[in-house]
Amino acid sequence: MPQVCIHLSEKELKEIDDYRKEWGIPRSRLLVRTFQAYARNYPHDVRAAKSFIEEISKILKDG
């Protein structure tokens, strides 16, 4: 299975983090929920979901 990497723009990542702050969602919980939602939509491609989470996680750590 080919690996799919999802890249989000800085603007998209900032919007995600702003949403998280607005609703008081801990970063770890946001990542878990994002992974679960992605896994439901793309159950056949767990690697892509992991790449997606890693990408978001990198930016959130910097924030």
Coordinates of N, CA and C in Angstrom, one line a residue:
M1 N 0.9 -1.2 0.0 CA 0.0 0.0 0.0 C 0.9 1.2 0.0
P2 N 0.7 2.2 -0.9 CA 1.5 3.4 -0.9 C 1.2 4.3 0.3
Q3 N 2.2 5.0 0.7 CA 2.0 5.9 1.9 C 1.5 7.2 1.3
V4 N 0.5 7.7 2.0 CA 0.0 9.0 1.6 C 0.3 10.0 2.7
C5 N 0.9 11.2 2.3 CA 1.2 12.2 3.3 C 0.3 13.4 3.0
I6 N -0.3 13.9 4.1 CA -1.2 15.0 3.9 C -0.5 16.2 4.5
H7 N -0.3 17.3 3.7 CA 0.3 18.5 4.2 C -0.7 19.6 4.3
L8 N -0.8 20.2 5.5 CA -1.7 21.3 5.7 C -0.9 22.6 5.7
S9 N -1.5 23.7 5.2 CA -0.9 25.0 5.2 C -0.8 25.5 6.6
E10 N 0.1 26.5 6.8 CA 0.2 27.1 8.2 C -1.1 27.7 8.6
K11 N -1.8 28.3 7.6 CA -3.1 28.9 7.9 C -4.1 27.8 8.4
E12 N -4.2 26.7 7.7 CA -5.1 25.6 8.1 C -4.7 25.1 9.5
L13 N -3.5 24.9 9.8 CA -3.0 24.4 11.1 C -3.3 25.4 12.2
K14 N -3.2 26.7 11.9 CA -3.5 27.8 12.9 C -5.0 27.8 13.1
E15 N -5.8 27.6 12.1 CA -7.3 27.5 12.3 C -7.7 26.3 13.2
I16 N -7.0 25.2 13.0 CA -7.2 24.0 13.9 C -6.9 24.3 15.3
D17 N -5.7 25.0 15.5 CA -5.3 25.3 16.9 C -6.2 26.3 17.5
D18 N -6.6 27.3 16.7 CA -7.5 28.3 17.2 C -8.9 27.7 17.7
Y19 N -9.4 26.7 16.9 CA -10.6 26.0 17.2 C -10.4 25.3 18.6
R20 N -9.2 24.6 18.7 CA -8.9 23.9 19.9 C -8.9 24.8 21.1
K21 N -8.3 25.9 21.0 CA -8.2 26.9 22.1 C -9.6 27.4 22.5
E22 N -10.4 27.8 21.4 CA -11.7 28.3 21.6 C -12.6 27.4 22.4
W23 N -12.5 26.1 22.1 CA -13.4 25.1 22.8 C -12.7 24.5 24.0
G24 N -11.5 24.9 24.3 CA -10.8 24.4 25.5 C -10.5 22.9 25.4
I25 N -10.2 22.4 24.2 CA -9.9 21.0 24.0 C -8.4 20.8 24.1
P26 N -7.9 19.9 25.0 CA -6.5 19.6 25.1 C -6.0 19.1 23.8
R27 N -4.7 19.5 23.5 CA -4.1 19.1 22.3 C -4.2 17.5 22.1
S28 N -3.9 16.8 23.1 CA -3.8 15.3 23.0 C -5.2 14.8 22.6
R29 N -6.2 15.4 23.2 CA -7.6 14.9 22.9 C -8.0 15.3 21.4
L30 N -7.6 16.5 21.0 CA -7.9 16.9 19.6 C -7.2 15.9 18.6
L31 N -6.0 15.5 18.9 CA -5.3 14.6 18.0 C -5.9 13.2 18.0
V32 N -6.4 12.7 19.1 CA -7.0 11.4 19.2 C -8.3 11.5 18.4
R33 N -9.1 12.6 18.6 CA -10.4 12.7 17.9 C -10.2 12.8 16.4
T34 N -9.1 13.6 16.0 CA -8.8 13.7 14.6 C -8.5 12.4 14.0
F35 N -7.7 11.6 14.7 CA -7.3 10.3 14.2 C -8.5 9.4 14.1
Q36 N -9.4 9.4 15.0 CA -10.5 8.6 15.0 C -11.4 9.0 13.8
A37 N -11.6 10.2 13.6 CA -12.5 10.7 12.5 C -11.8 10.3 11.2
Y38 N -10.5 10.5 11.1 CA -9.8 10.1 9.8 C -9.9 8.6 9.6
A39 N -9.7 7.8 10.7 CA -9.8 6.4 10.6 C -11.2 5.9 10.1
R40 N -12.2 6.5 10.6 CA -13.6 6.2 10.2 C -13.7 6.4 8.7
N41 N -13.2 7.5 8.2 CA -13.4 7.8 6.8 C -12.4 7.0 5.9
Y42 N -11.3 6.7 6.4 CA -10.3 6.0 5.6 C -9.7 4.8 6.3
P43 N -10.6 3.8 6.6 CA -10.1 2.7 7.4 C -9.1 1.8 6.8
H44 N -9.0 1.9 5.4 CA -8.0 1.1 4.7 C -6.6 1.7 4.7
D45 N -6.5 2.9 5.2 CA -5.2 3.6 5.1 C -4.7 4.2 6.4
V46 N -4.3 3.4 7.3 CA -3.9 3.8 8.6 C -2.6 4.7 8.6
R47 N -1.8 4.3 7.6 CA -0.5 5.1 7.5 C -0.8 6.6 7.1
A48 N -1.8 6.8 6.3 CA -2.1 8.2 5.9 C -2.7 8.9 7.1
A49 N -3.5 8.2 7.9 CA -4.0 8.8 9.1 C -2.9 9.2 10.1
K50 N -1.9 8.3 10.2 CA -0.8 8.6 11.1 C 0.0 9.8 10.6
S51 N 0.2 9.9 9.3 CA 1.0 11.0 8.7 C 0.2 12.3 9.0
F52 N -1.1 12.3 8.9 CA -1.9 13.4 9.1 C -1.8 13.9 10.6
I53 N -1.8 13.0 11.5 CA -1.7 13.3 12.9 C -0.3 13.9 13.2
E54 N 0.7 13.2 12.6 CA 2.1 13.7 12.9 C 2.3 15.2 12.4
E55 N 1.7 15.4 11.2 CA 1.8 16.8 10.6 C 1.1 17.8 11.6
I56 N -0.1 17.5 12.0 CA -0.8 18.5 12.9 C 0.0 18.6 14.3
S57 N 0.4 17.4 14.8 CA 1.1 17.4 16.0 C 2.4 18.3 16.0
K58 N 3.1 18.2 14.9 CA 4.4 19.1 14.8 C 4.0 20.5 15.1
I59 N 3.0 21.0 14.4 CA 2.6 22.4 14.5 C 2.1 22.8 15.9
L60 N 1.3 21.9 16.4 CA 0.7 22.2 17.8 C 1.8 22.2 18.8
K61 N 2.8 21.4 18.7 CA 3.9 21.4 19.7 C 4.6 22.8 19.7
D62 N 4.7 23.4 18.5 CA 5.4 24.7 18.4 C 4.5 25.8 18.9
G63 N 3.2 25.6 19.0 CA 2.3 26.7 19.4 C 2.2 27.0 20.8

